[in-house]
Short mmCIF file of C-alpha atoms in Angstrom, two decimals:
data_model
loop_
_atom_site.label_atom_id
_atom_site.label_comp_id
_atom_site.label_asym_id
_atom_site.label_seq_id
_atom_site.Cartn_x
_atom_site.Cartn_y
_atom_site.Cartn_z
CA MET A 1 10.71 -15.69 -12.28
CA SER A 2 8.43 -16.24 -15.20
CA GLN A 3 5.28 -14.14 -15.28
CA ALA A 4 3.66 -16.43 -17.87
CA GLU A 5 0.91 -17.07 -15.33
CA THR A 6 -0.59 -13.61 -15.43
CA ILE A 7 -4.15 -12.56 -14.72
CA VAL A 8 -4.99 -9.25 -16.38
CA VAL A 9 -7.43 -7.09 -14.42
CA LEU A 10 -9.17 -4.66 -16.76
CA ASP A 11 -10.09 -1.54 -14.79
CA TYR A 12 -13.54 -0.06 -15.36
CA GLY A 13 -13.27 2.49 -12.57
CA SER A 14 -14.12 0.47 -9.47
CA GLN A 15 -12.85 1.66 -6.11
CA TYR A 16 -11.93 -1.99 -5.49
CA THR A 17 -9.76 -2.62 -8.58
CA GLN A 18 -6.47 -2.65 -6.67
CA LEU A 19 -8.06 -5.01 -4.19
CA ILE A 20 -8.91 -7.50 -6.95
CA ALA A 21 -5.25 -7.73 -7.94
CA ARG A 22 -4.14 -8.08 -4.32
CA ARG A 23 -6.62 -10.89 -3.68
CA VAL A 24 -5.50 -12.77 -6.80
CA ARG A 25 -1.88 -12.50 -5.71
CA GLU A 26 -2.77 -13.95 -2.33
CA HIS A 27 -3.22 -17.20 -4.26
CA ALA A 28 0.37 -16.95 -5.58
CA VAL A 29 -0.75 -15.82 -9.02
CA TYR A 30 0.56 -12.62 -10.59
CA ALA A 31 -2.11 -10.04 -11.49
CA GLU A 32 -1.59 -6.82 -13.43
CA ILE A 33 -4.07 -3.94 -13.66
CA LEU A 34 -4.57 -2.30 -17.06
CA PRO A 35 -7.16 0.26 -18.22
CA TRP A 36 -10.10 -1.23 -20.11
CA ASP A 37 -9.07 0.63 -23.29
CA VAL A 38 -5.40 -0.38 -23.11
CA ASP A 39 -3.42 -0.87 -26.32
CA TRP A 40 -4.04 -4.58 -26.87
CA GLU A 41 -0.41 -5.23 -27.77
CA ARG A 42 0.44 -4.67 -24.10
CA VAL A 43 -2.06 -7.37 -23.16
CA VAL A 44 -0.74 -9.83 -25.75
CA ALA A 45 2.80 -9.35 -24.43
CA LEU A 46 1.69 -10.58 -21.00
CA GLN A 47 0.23 -13.83 -22.41
CA PRO A 48 -2.57 -13.75 -19.83
CA ALA A 49 -3.98 -16.96 -18.42
CA GLY A 50 -7.25 -15.18 -17.67
CA PHE A 51 -9.05 -11.85 -17.40
CA ILE A 52 -11.01 -10.21 -14.61
CA LEU A 53 -13.25 -7.26 -15.50
CA SER A 54 -13.65 -4.90 -12.55
CA GLY A 55 -16.78 -3.13 -11.43
CA GLY A 56 -17.37 0.52 -12.19
CA PRO A 57 -19.75 3.44 -11.69
CA ASN A 58 -21.35 3.36 -15.15
CA SER A 59 -24.45 1.79 -16.64
CA VAL A 60 -23.87 -0.20 -19.83
CA TYR A 61 -26.40 2.18 -21.45
CA ASP A 62 -24.63 5.41 -20.48
CA GLU A 63 -23.39 7.51 -23.37
CA GLY A 64 -19.65 6.97 -23.63
CA ALA A 65 -19.71 4.09 -21.11
CA PRO A 66 -16.63 1.81 -21.12
CA THR A 67 -17.02 -1.16 -23.44
CA LEU A 68 -15.61 -4.63 -23.94
CA PRO A 69 -12.34 -4.71 -25.93
CA ASP A 70 -12.99 -6.31 -29.31
CA ALA A 71 -10.10 -8.74 -28.97
CA LEU A 72 -11.03 -9.98 -25.49
CA LEU A 73 -13.38 -12.80 -26.45
CA GLU A 74 -11.05 -13.89 -29.25
CA THR A 75 -8.36 -14.87 -26.75
CA GLY A 76 -10.27 -17.97 -25.68
CA VAL A 77 -8.95 -17.74 -22.11
CA PRO A 78 -11.24 -17.64 -19.05
CA ILE A 79 -13.01 -14.38 -18.14
CA LEU A 80 -14.59 -13.28 -14.85
CA GLY A 81 -16.74 -10.17 -14.80
CA ILE A 82 -17.46 -8.48 -11.47
CA CYS A 83 -20.51 -6.19 -11.06
CA TYR A 84 -20.30 -3.80 -14.06
CA GLY A 85 -17.90 -6.32 -15.63
CA MET A 86 -20.61 -9.00 -15.50
CA GLN A 87 -23.26 -6.64 -16.86
CA LEU A 88 -20.93 -5.69 -19.71
CA LEU A 89 -20.42 -9.34 -20.66
CA VAL A 90 -24.18 -9.99 -20.58
CA HIS A 91 -24.92 -6.90 -22.65
CA HIS A 92 -22.20 -7.66 -25.23
CA LEU A 93 -23.07 -11.35 -25.61
CA GLY A 94 -26.78 -10.87 -26.27
CA GLY A 95 -28.38 -10.82 -22.83
CA LYS A 96 -30.38 -8.01 -21.26
CA VAL A 97 -29.43 -5.57 -18.51
CA VAL A 98 -32.11 -3.30 -17.04
CA PRO A 99 -32.22 -0.54 -14.40
CA GLY A 100 -32.91 -1.99 -10.97
CA THR A 101 -36.14 -1.07 -9.20
CA ALA A 102 -34.21 -1.18 -5.91
CA ARG A 103 -30.50 -0.52 -5.60
CA GLU A 104 -28.59 -3.16 -3.64
CA TYR A 105 -25.72 -1.69 -1.66
CA GLY A 106 -24.02 -3.33 1.29
CA PRO A 107 -24.34 -6.80 2.80
CA ALA A 108 -26.68 -9.22 1.07
CA VAL A 109 -27.48 -12.92 1.15
CA VAL A 110 -27.36 -14.99 -2.03
CA ASP A 111 -28.56 -18.52 -2.61
CA VAL A 112 -26.21 -20.78 -4.57
CA GLN A 113 -28.53 -22.60 -6.98
CA GLN A 114 -25.98 -24.26 -9.24
CA PRO A 115 -22.61 -25.07 -7.63
CA GLY A 116 -19.70 -25.47 -10.00
CA GLY A 117 -17.23 -23.27 -11.79
CA ILE A 118 -16.30 -20.30 -9.61
CA LEU A 119 -18.82 -21.43 -6.96
CA SER A 120 -17.53 -25.01 -6.71
CA THR A 121 -16.72 -24.73 -3.01
CA LEU A 122 -19.94 -22.91 -2.04
CA SER A 123 -23.50 -24.07 -1.39
CA GLY A 124 -26.67 -22.81 0.26
CA SER A 125 -26.91 -19.24 1.54
CA GLN A 126 -23.83 -17.01 1.43
CA THR A 127 -23.22 -13.49 2.73
CA VAL A 128 -21.80 -11.18 0.06
CA TRP A 129 -21.24 -7.47 -0.62
CA MET A 130 -23.38 -5.84 -3.29
CA SER A 131 -23.00 -2.42 -4.91
CA HIS A 132 -25.16 -1.94 -8.00
CA GLY A 133 -28.19 -0.27 -9.52
CA ASP A 134 -28.68 -2.10 -12.83
CA ARG A 135 -29.42 -5.82 -12.90
CA VAL A 136 -29.35 -8.73 -15.34
CA GLU A 137 -32.82 -9.61 -16.63
CA ALA A 138 -32.00 -12.13 -19.39
CA LEU A 139 -28.87 -14.23 -19.89
CA PRO A 140 -26.96 -14.65 -23.16
CA PRO A 141 -27.10 -18.05 -24.87
CA GLY A 142 -24.98 -20.69 -23.10
CA PHE A 143 -25.13 -19.10 -19.64
CA ASP A 144 -26.78 -20.45 -16.48
CA VAL A 145 -27.79 -18.66 -13.29
CA GLN A 146 -25.54 -19.96 -10.51
CA ALA A 147 -26.81 -17.77 -7.66
CA ARG A 148 -29.58 -15.30 -6.89
CA SER A 149 -29.97 -12.72 -4.14
CA GLU A 150 -32.86 -12.70 -1.68
CA ASN A 151 -34.48 -10.10 -3.94
CA GLY A 152 -34.37 -12.57 -6.84
CA ILE A 153 -31.62 -10.64 -8.64
CA VAL A 154 -29.08 -12.65 -10.63
CA ALA A 155 -25.95 -12.78 -8.44
CA ALA A 156 -23.67 -15.17 -10.34
CA ILE A 157 -23.63 -16.62 -13.85
CA GLY A 158 -21.49 -19.06 -15.78
CA ASP A 159 -20.85 -20.48 -19.23
CA ALA A 160 -18.71 -23.51 -18.45
CA ALA A 161 -18.08 -24.35 -22.11
CA ARG A 162 -16.50 -20.96 -22.84
CA ARG A 163 -15.16 -20.52 -19.29
CA ILE A 164 -16.85 -17.14 -18.88
CA TYR A 165 -18.26 -16.26 -15.46
CA GLY A 166 -19.71 -13.28 -13.66
CA THR A 167 -20.69 -12.14 -10.19
CA GLN A 168 -22.99 -9.25 -9.34
CA PHE A 169 -21.39 -9.20 -5.87
CA HIS A 170 -17.80 -8.26 -5.05
CA PRO A 171 -15.74 -11.33 -4.10
CA GLU A 172 -12.61 -9.20 -3.60
CA VAL A 173 -13.80 -7.34 -0.46
CA HIS A 174 -13.58 -8.77 3.03
CA HIS A 175 -17.33 -8.15 3.44
CA THR A 176 -17.79 -11.22 1.21
CA PRO A 177 -16.39 -13.77 3.71
CA ARG A 178 -15.85 -16.57 1.18
CA GLY A 179 -15.02 -14.34 -1.77
CA SER A 180 -11.39 -15.43 -1.69
CA GLU A 181 -12.54 -18.97 -2.51
CA VAL A 182 -14.38 -17.67 -5.57
CA LEU A 183 -11.26 -15.93 -6.85
CA ARG A 184 -9.10 -18.96 -6.08
CA GLN A 185 -11.43 -21.23 -8.06
CA PHE A 186 -11.16 -18.87 -11.00
CA VAL A 187 -7.40 -18.34 -11.10
CA ARG A 188 -6.16 -21.72 -9.90
CA GLU A 189 -8.78 -24.16 -11.18
CA ILE A 190 -10.47 -22.52 -14.17
CA CYS A 191 -7.43 -20.59 -15.47
CA GLY A 192 -5.10 -23.46 -14.50
CA CYS A 193 -2.48 -21.30 -12.78
CA HIS A 194 0.00 -23.23 -10.63
CA GLY A 195 0.84 -20.55 -8.06
CA LEU A 196 4.36 -19.50 -9.08
CA TRP A 197 4.17 -15.96 -7.70
CA THR A 198 6.17 -16.45 -4.49
CA PRO A 199 8.68 -14.24 -2.65
CA ALA A 200 11.59 -16.59 -3.46
CA ALA A 201 10.68 -16.70 -7.15
CA PHE A 202 10.29 -12.92 -7.25
CA ILE A 203 13.71 -12.39 -5.66
CA GLU A 204 15.40 -14.67 -8.19
CA HIS A 205 13.69 -12.92 -11.10
CA ALA A 206 14.34 -9.41 -9.74
CA ILE A 207 18.05 -10.11 -9.22
CA GLY A 208 18.36 -11.17 -12.85
CA ARG A 209 16.56 -8.05 -14.07
CA VAL A 210 18.69 -5.72 -11.92
CA ARG A 211 21.95 -7.28 -13.08
CA ALA A 212 20.88 -7.00 -16.70
CA GLN A 213 19.91 -3.35 -16.27
CA VAL A 214 22.81 -2.15 -14.13
CA GLY A 215 25.74 -4.05 -15.61
CA ASP A 216 28.88 -2.70 -13.95
CA GLY A 217 27.42 0.74 -13.14
CA GLY A 218 27.13 2.26 -9.70
CA VAL A 219 23.74 2.56 -7.95
CA VAL A 220 22.75 5.07 -5.28
CA LEU A 221 19.76 4.62 -2.95
CA GLY A 222 18.29 7.07 -0.48
CA LEU A 223 17.67 4.92 2.58
CA SER A 224 14.86 6.16 4.80
CA GLY A 225 14.66 3.35 7.34
CA GLY A 226 11.20 2.45 6.04
CA VAL A 227 10.30 -0.97 4.71
CA ASP A 228 10.26 -0.14 0.98
CA SER A 229 13.74 1.35 0.78
CA ALA A 230 15.06 -1.30 3.20
CA VAL A 231 13.85 -4.14 0.97
CA VAL A 232 15.26 -2.40 -2.12
CA ALA A 233 18.63 -2.10 -0.37
CA ALA A 234 18.74 -5.77 0.62
CA LEU A 235 17.62 -6.91 -2.84
CA LEU A 236 20.07 -4.69 -4.74
CA HIS A 237 22.93 -5.68 -2.47
CA ARG A 238 22.23 -9.33 -3.22
CA ALA A 239 22.16 -8.49 -6.93
CA VAL A 240 25.13 -6.12 -7.38
CA GLY A 241 27.02 -6.08 -4.05
CA ASP A 242 29.37 -3.11 -3.61
CA GLN A 243 28.10 -1.40 -6.74
CA LEU A 244 25.34 -0.15 -4.40
CA THR A 245 25.84 2.82 -2.10
CA CYS A 246 23.06 3.74 0.33
CA ILE A 247 22.76 7.26 1.68
CA PHE A 248 20.96 7.81 4.99
CA VAL A 249 20.33 11.44 5.86
CA ASP A 250 19.83 11.89 9.60
CA THR A 251 17.63 14.96 9.69
CA GLY A 252 17.42 14.97 13.47
CA LEU A 253 13.71 14.33 13.02
CA MET A 254 13.84 10.53 13.02
CA ARG A 255 12.56 8.11 15.64
CA ARG A 256 14.79 7.45 18.64
CA ASP A 257 18.03 5.61 17.77
CA GLU A 258 16.95 5.37 14.10
CA ALA A 259 20.36 6.26 12.67
CA ARG A 260 22.08 3.71 14.90
CA GLN A 261 19.58 1.00 13.97
CA VAL A 262 19.99 1.69 10.25
CA GLU A 263 23.78 1.59 10.59
CA HIS A 264 23.65 -1.69 12.50
CA THR A 265 21.19 -3.42 10.17
CA PHE A 266 22.58 -2.36 6.81
CA GLN A 267 26.26 -1.71 7.34
CA GLU A 268 27.19 -4.08 10.15
CA ALA A 269 24.73 -6.97 9.72
CA LEU A 270 24.24 -6.96 5.94
CA GLY A 271 27.55 -5.44 4.86
CA ILE A 272 25.94 -2.82 2.64
CA ARG A 273 28.01 0.24 1.77
CA LEU A 274 26.36 3.07 3.72
CA VAL A 275 26.98 6.80 3.83
CA LEU A 276 25.50 8.17 7.07
CA VAL A 277 25.06 11.94 6.98
CA ASP A 278 24.42 13.80 10.25
CA ALA A 279 22.52 16.86 9.03
CA ALA A 280 20.47 17.53 12.17
CA GLU A 281 21.95 20.96 12.89
CA ARG A 282 21.28 22.07 9.33
CA PHE A 283 17.62 21.08 9.58
CA PHE A 284 17.06 22.64 13.00
CA ASP A 285 18.60 25.91 11.84
CA ALA A 286 16.31 25.99 8.80
CA LEU A 287 13.24 25.24 10.95
CA SER A 288 13.97 27.78 13.65
CA GLY A 289 10.88 29.83 14.47
CA VAL A 290 8.69 28.04 11.88
CA THR A 291 5.26 26.81 13.04
CA ASP A 292 3.15 26.53 9.85
CA PRO A 293 2.91 22.83 8.88
CA GLU A 294 3.12 23.35 5.11
CA THR A 295 6.14 25.62 5.50
CA LYS A 296 7.81 22.98 7.68
CA ARG A 297 7.17 20.32 5.04
CA ARG A 298 8.62 22.51 2.30
CA ILE A 299 11.74 23.37 4.29
CA ILE A 300 12.39 19.76 5.29
CA GLY A 301 11.92 18.58 1.69
CA GLU A 302 14.22 21.23 0.26
CA GLN A 303 16.96 20.57 2.81
CA PHE A 304 16.77 16.84 2.20
CA ILE A 305 17.14 17.31 -1.56
CA ARG A 306 20.21 19.49 -1.11
CA VAL A 307 21.93 17.07 1.28
CA PHE A 308 21.17 14.03 -0.86
CA GLU A 309 22.28 15.80 -4.03
CA GLU A 310 25.60 16.82 -2.46
CA GLN A 311 26.31 13.27 -1.32
CA ALA A 312 25.23 11.63 -4.59
CA ARG A 313 27.41 13.94 -6.66
CA SER A 314 30.44 13.10 -4.53
CA LEU A 315 30.23 9.45 -5.53
CA LYS A 316 32.08 8.15 -8.58
CA ASP A 317 30.62 6.21 -11.50
CA VAL A 318 27.04 6.39 -10.25
CA ARG A 319 24.69 5.85 -13.18
CA PHE A 320 21.54 4.63 -11.48
CA LEU A 321 19.13 5.89 -8.83
CA ALA A 322 17.24 3.16 -6.96
CA GLN A 323 13.81 3.90 -5.49
CA GLY A 324 11.29 2.02 -3.41
CA THR A 325 8.44 2.59 -5.86
CA ILE A 326 5.70 -0.01 -5.33
CA TYR A 327 2.70 -1.03 -7.43
CA PRO A 328 0.09 1.33 -5.89
CA ASP A 329 2.47 4.23 -6.70
CA VAL A 330 2.65 3.08 -10.31
CA ILE A 331 -1.13 2.72 -10.63
CA GLU A 332 -1.90 6.09 -9.02
CA SER A 333 0.78 7.93 -10.98
CA ALA A 334 -0.26 6.36 -14.28
CA GLY A 335 -3.62 8.08 -13.96
CA LYS A 336 -1.92 11.48 -13.92
CA GLY A 337 0.45 11.12 -16.85
CA SER A 338 3.85 9.51 -17.18
CA ALA A 339 4.30 7.22 -14.18
CA GLN A 340 8.06 7.22 -14.52
CA ARG A 341 8.30 11.00 -14.67
CA ILE A 342 6.15 11.44 -11.56
CA LYS A 343 7.88 8.74 -9.55
CA ALA A 344 11.36 10.00 -10.45
CA HIS A 345 10.62 12.86 -8.07
CA HIS A 346 8.63 11.00 -5.44
CA ASN A 347 10.70 8.92 -3.07
CA VAL A 348 13.77 11.10 -2.65
CA GLY A 349 11.83 14.34 -2.52
CA GLY A 350 12.66 15.74 -5.95
CA LEU A 351 16.05 15.15 -7.50
CA PRO A 352 17.02 17.56 -10.28
CA GLU A 353 16.76 16.49 -13.91
CA ASP A 354 20.43 17.24 -14.55
CA MET A 355 21.54 14.31 -12.38
CA GLN A 356 21.01 12.11 -15.44
CA LEU A 357 20.49 8.95 -13.40
CA ALA A 358 18.46 6.05 -14.77
CA LEU A 359 15.85 4.64 -12.42
CA VAL A 360 16.06 1.21 -10.84
CA GLU A 361 12.73 0.23 -9.28
CA PRO A 362 12.78 -3.48 -8.47
CA LEU A 363 9.62 -3.40 -6.31
CA ARG A 364 7.35 -1.63 -8.80
CA ASP A 365 5.31 -4.84 -9.36
CA LEU A 366 4.60 -5.42 -5.65
CA PHE A 367 1.91 -4.39 -3.19
CA LYS A 368 2.98 -3.42 0.33
CA ASP A 369 2.14 -6.80 1.84
CA GLU A 370 4.23 -8.50 -0.86
CA VAL A 371 7.14 -6.14 -0.15
CA ARG A 372 7.05 -7.29 3.48
CA GLN A 373 7.07 -10.96 2.44
CA VAL A 374 10.08 -10.35 0.19
CA GLY A 375 11.83 -8.50 3.02
CA LEU A 376 11.41 -11.47 5.36
CA ALA A 377 12.64 -13.83 2.63
CA LEU A 378 15.74 -11.63 2.26
CA GLY A 379 16.46 -12.00 5.97
CA LEU A 380 15.58 -8.51 7.16
CA PRO A 381 14.59 -8.21 10.85
CA GLU A 382 10.87 -8.62 11.55
CA LYS A 383 10.69 -5.32 13.44
CA LEU A 384 12.03 -3.50 10.38
CA VAL A 385 9.84 -5.32 7.88
CA TRP A 386 6.64 -4.72 9.85
CA ARG A 387 7.30 -1.16 10.96
CA HIS A 388 4.50 1.31 10.43
CA PRO A 389 4.58 4.06 7.78
CA PHE A 390 6.61 7.11 8.78
CA PRO A 391 6.06 10.55 7.18
CA GLY A 392 8.77 11.90 4.89
CA PRO A 393 9.23 15.04 7.04
CA GLY A 394 9.60 12.77 10.06
CA LEU A 395 8.75 14.07 13.52
CA GLY A 396 8.66 17.56 12.06
CA VAL A 397 4.95 17.05 11.34
CA ARG A 398 4.25 15.25 14.61
CA ILE A 399 5.49 18.23 16.61
CA LEU A 400 2.77 20.86 16.40
CA GLY A 401 4.36 24.27 16.64
CA GLU A 402 8.08 25.06 16.50
CA VAL A 403 10.52 22.19 15.97
CA THR A 404 13.51 22.32 18.33
CA PRO A 405 16.06 19.70 19.45
CA GLU A 406 14.50 19.71 22.91
CA ARG A 407 10.96 19.13 21.64
CA VAL A 408 12.17 16.38 19.30
CA ALA A 409 13.89 14.61 22.22
CA THR A 410 10.65 14.80 24.23
CA LEU A 411 8.59 13.30 21.40
CA GLN A 412 11.18 10.61 20.61
CA ALA A 413 11.07 9.39 24.20
CA ALA A 414 7.27 9.32 24.38
CA ASP A 415 6.93 7.67 20.98
CA ALA A 416 9.46 4.96 21.87
CA ILE A 417 7.54 4.09 25.05
CA PHE A 418 4.26 3.77 23.11
CA LEU A 419 5.71 1.57 20.34
CA GLU A 420 7.62 -0.59 22.80
CA ALA A 421 4.41 -1.24 24.74
CA LEU A 422 2.56 -2.26 21.56
CA TRP A 423 5.31 -4.71 20.61
CA ASP A 424 5.44 -6.18 24.12
CA ALA A 425 1.66 -6.66 24.11
CA GLY A 426 1.71 -8.28 20.67
CA LEU A 427 -0.50 -5.49 19.31
CA TYR A 428 1.92 -3.61 17.05
CA ARG A 429 0.98 -5.48 13.89
CA GLN A 430 -2.73 -5.23 14.67
CA ALA A 431 -2.47 -1.46 14.37
CA SER A 432 -1.81 -0.11 10.88
CA GLN A 433 -0.06 2.96 12.25
CA ALA A 434 0.71 4.16 15.76
CA PHE A 435 2.66 7.13 17.03
CA ALA A 436 2.85 9.98 19.55
CA VAL A 437 2.24 13.67 18.86
CA LEU A 438 3.62 16.60 20.84
CA LEU A 439 0.98 19.32 21.15
CA PRO A 440 1.69 23.08 21.19
CA VAL A 441 -0.11 23.52 24.52
CA ARG A 442 0.71 23.06 28.18
CA SER A 443 -1.62 22.06 30.95
CA VAL A 444 -1.67 22.22 34.73
CA GLY A 445 -0.81 19.11 36.66
CA VAL A 446 0.32 17.88 40.05
CA MET A 447 3.48 15.83 40.51
CA GLY A 448 4.61 15.03 44.01
CA ASP A 449 3.22 17.86 46.09
CA GLY A 450 3.88 20.55 43.52
CA ARG A 451 2.00 22.19 40.70
CA THR A 452 3.29 21.62 37.17
CA TYR A 453 2.60 23.40 33.90
CA ALA A 454 3.92 21.04 31.26
CA ASN A 455 3.50 19.51 27.79
CA VAL A 456 0.68 17.35 26.50
CA VAL A 457 1.34 14.23 24.41
CA ALA A 458 -1.37 12.70 22.22
CA LEU A 459 -1.28 9.02 21.29
CA ARG A 460 -2.67 7.96 17.90
CA ALA A 461 -3.29 4.42 16.64
CA VAL A 462 -5.45 3.47 13.66
CA THR A 463 -6.57 0.43 11.72
CA THR A 464 -7.02 0.60 7.96
CA GLU A 465 -6.73 -1.45 4.79
CA ASP A 466 -5.83 1.29 2.34
CA PHE A 467 -5.05 4.44 4.42
CA MET A 468 -7.74 6.29 2.44
CA THR A 469 -10.10 5.76 5.36
CA ALA A 470 -9.16 4.67 8.87
CA ASP A 471 -10.70 3.94 12.24
CA TRP A 472 -9.13 4.53 15.63
CA ALA A 473 -7.67 1.38 17.16
CA ARG A 474 -9.52 -0.01 20.18
CA LEU A 475 -6.43 -0.57 22.31
CA PRO A 476 -6.90 -2.07 25.78
CA TYR A 477 -7.46 0.51 28.49
CA ASP A 478 -4.85 -1.04 30.77
CA LEU A 479 -2.22 -0.77 28.02
CA LEU A 480 -3.04 2.89 27.45
CA GLY A 481 -2.90 3.44 31.18
CA ARG A 482 0.56 1.86 31.44
CA VAL A 483 1.86 3.89 28.50
CA ALA A 484 0.50 7.15 29.92
CA ASN A 485 1.96 6.38 33.34
CA ARG A 486 5.40 5.64 31.88
CA ILE A 487 5.42 8.77 29.73
CA VAL A 488 4.56 11.20 32.54
CA ASN A 489 7.07 9.52 34.85
CA GLU A 490 9.92 8.96 32.40
CA VAL A 491 9.71 11.85 29.94
CA PRO A 492 10.70 15.21 31.45
CA GLY A 493 8.31 18.07 30.79
CA VAL A 494 5.18 15.98 30.11
CA ASN A 495 2.33 15.82 32.63
CA ARG A 496 -0.66 14.79 30.50
CA VAL A 497 -1.35 12.07 27.89
CA VAL A 498 -4.49 11.86 25.72
CA TYR A 499 -5.69 9.27 23.19
CA ASP A 500 -7.06 10.31 19.79
CA VAL A 501 -10.37 8.57 19.00
CA SER A 502 -11.02 10.32 15.67
CA SER A 503 -11.65 8.37 12.47
CA LYS A 504 -10.56 9.35 8.95
CA PRO A 505 -12.62 11.12 7.73
CA PRO A 506 -13.28 13.61 9.23
CA ALA A 507 -9.78 13.71 10.75
CA THR A 508 -6.56 12.72 9.01
CA ILE A 509 -4.25 10.02 10.35
CA GLU A 510 -1.37 12.43 10.94
CA TRP A 511 -2.11 15.61 12.84
CA GLU A 512 -0.31 17.88 10.38
#
């Protein structure tokens, strides 16, 4: 797939920068995030159809504040500045930005005074999301005010002749209900993009890239059962067939019937070469008597590395390691140094340098929602594509206290009942993550006519956009009641079920 239709998002430090790129891609246009001070040769190589300048925490008058790249205006392609990005354009082009007498933060109402350009589909009063201190007092030559806030602050500007626009509000957040229309007008109408960024086009392009990189070499992939590695497996198999070998390490800490489901989906249904390693006993032996969560994580990670390394070294002519690295991983790692170096040790838990395997990362340009769309286009089952995130250490960090085969079996049964109920009620995809936790306490109960002293299971379900913050999911009471009833009746050794109503922060999503 050609990426000639690329929107470059220059990052000025906004917490919403990733969201800008995601929203652009929702209109089938490829967007790539680059730092504001990027080597301009990287920008030229992308042949961008337009630029979006993100917001940021600075004032244009701050010492050392990010500036406008010298070559930006020389490109002649459309530019959209958001918040700080708009103020930067105004300041650079001869307008005036001043400190605001009142900071606008949160929901606001703006009045569209001059429809057209990025506001072509809007009119009258519009609800938007503001987050700024400084404001525009005077416009550069050639610009018009397109919208003002109720406080009289300039909210949107445009220079139609030069195709340069700006918004003081954030069109990329869902708190601006019609912000998506603003971004669509910019990328599809003003930049002239045709919407070529589709799952089918991505698959075709990715297959070509993989074949060119791999040639006749062997590829190994650590299959976790999660969506990222599953989509990588399906994509690579379509590209190189039996040159791909997937390794699934059954740690004994997976969800119920996980190993069987992976074997059925990848080996039987898709015909992918799969090495299934039953290492449960090894993991349980290593975890015996361990209760500290960080120690459990370290042990599980180390054991996984050893098992994977043993299996990978037993394969012949393997020259490539495939990973389910996705675009947020690349962005976050790039801020810490070499993205490739960091990610080489991320997905499989830390393979040694002496393996000498080149990385194959076909999903590194995609956000999670795009990965799911590609997975569906590749024919993967919906339940696999839409499954919730699962921690690398598996149920080892959802069992508080010692991890034993018996306690794992208890949690697997309870967790399966909860997830099954969510699917049956059509609520699984409304929750961002849902799972059961086995607590290290017992409580008194009554079953039949007898007293019990048994385990407590906690249910956790959250909604979130980015997993940095999360709110507890407001599941129907009758559903929770049915799940609790089934667990105490069907799972031996459990007599109490509780529901976690903590948000993040102050709590975390996982319990350990």
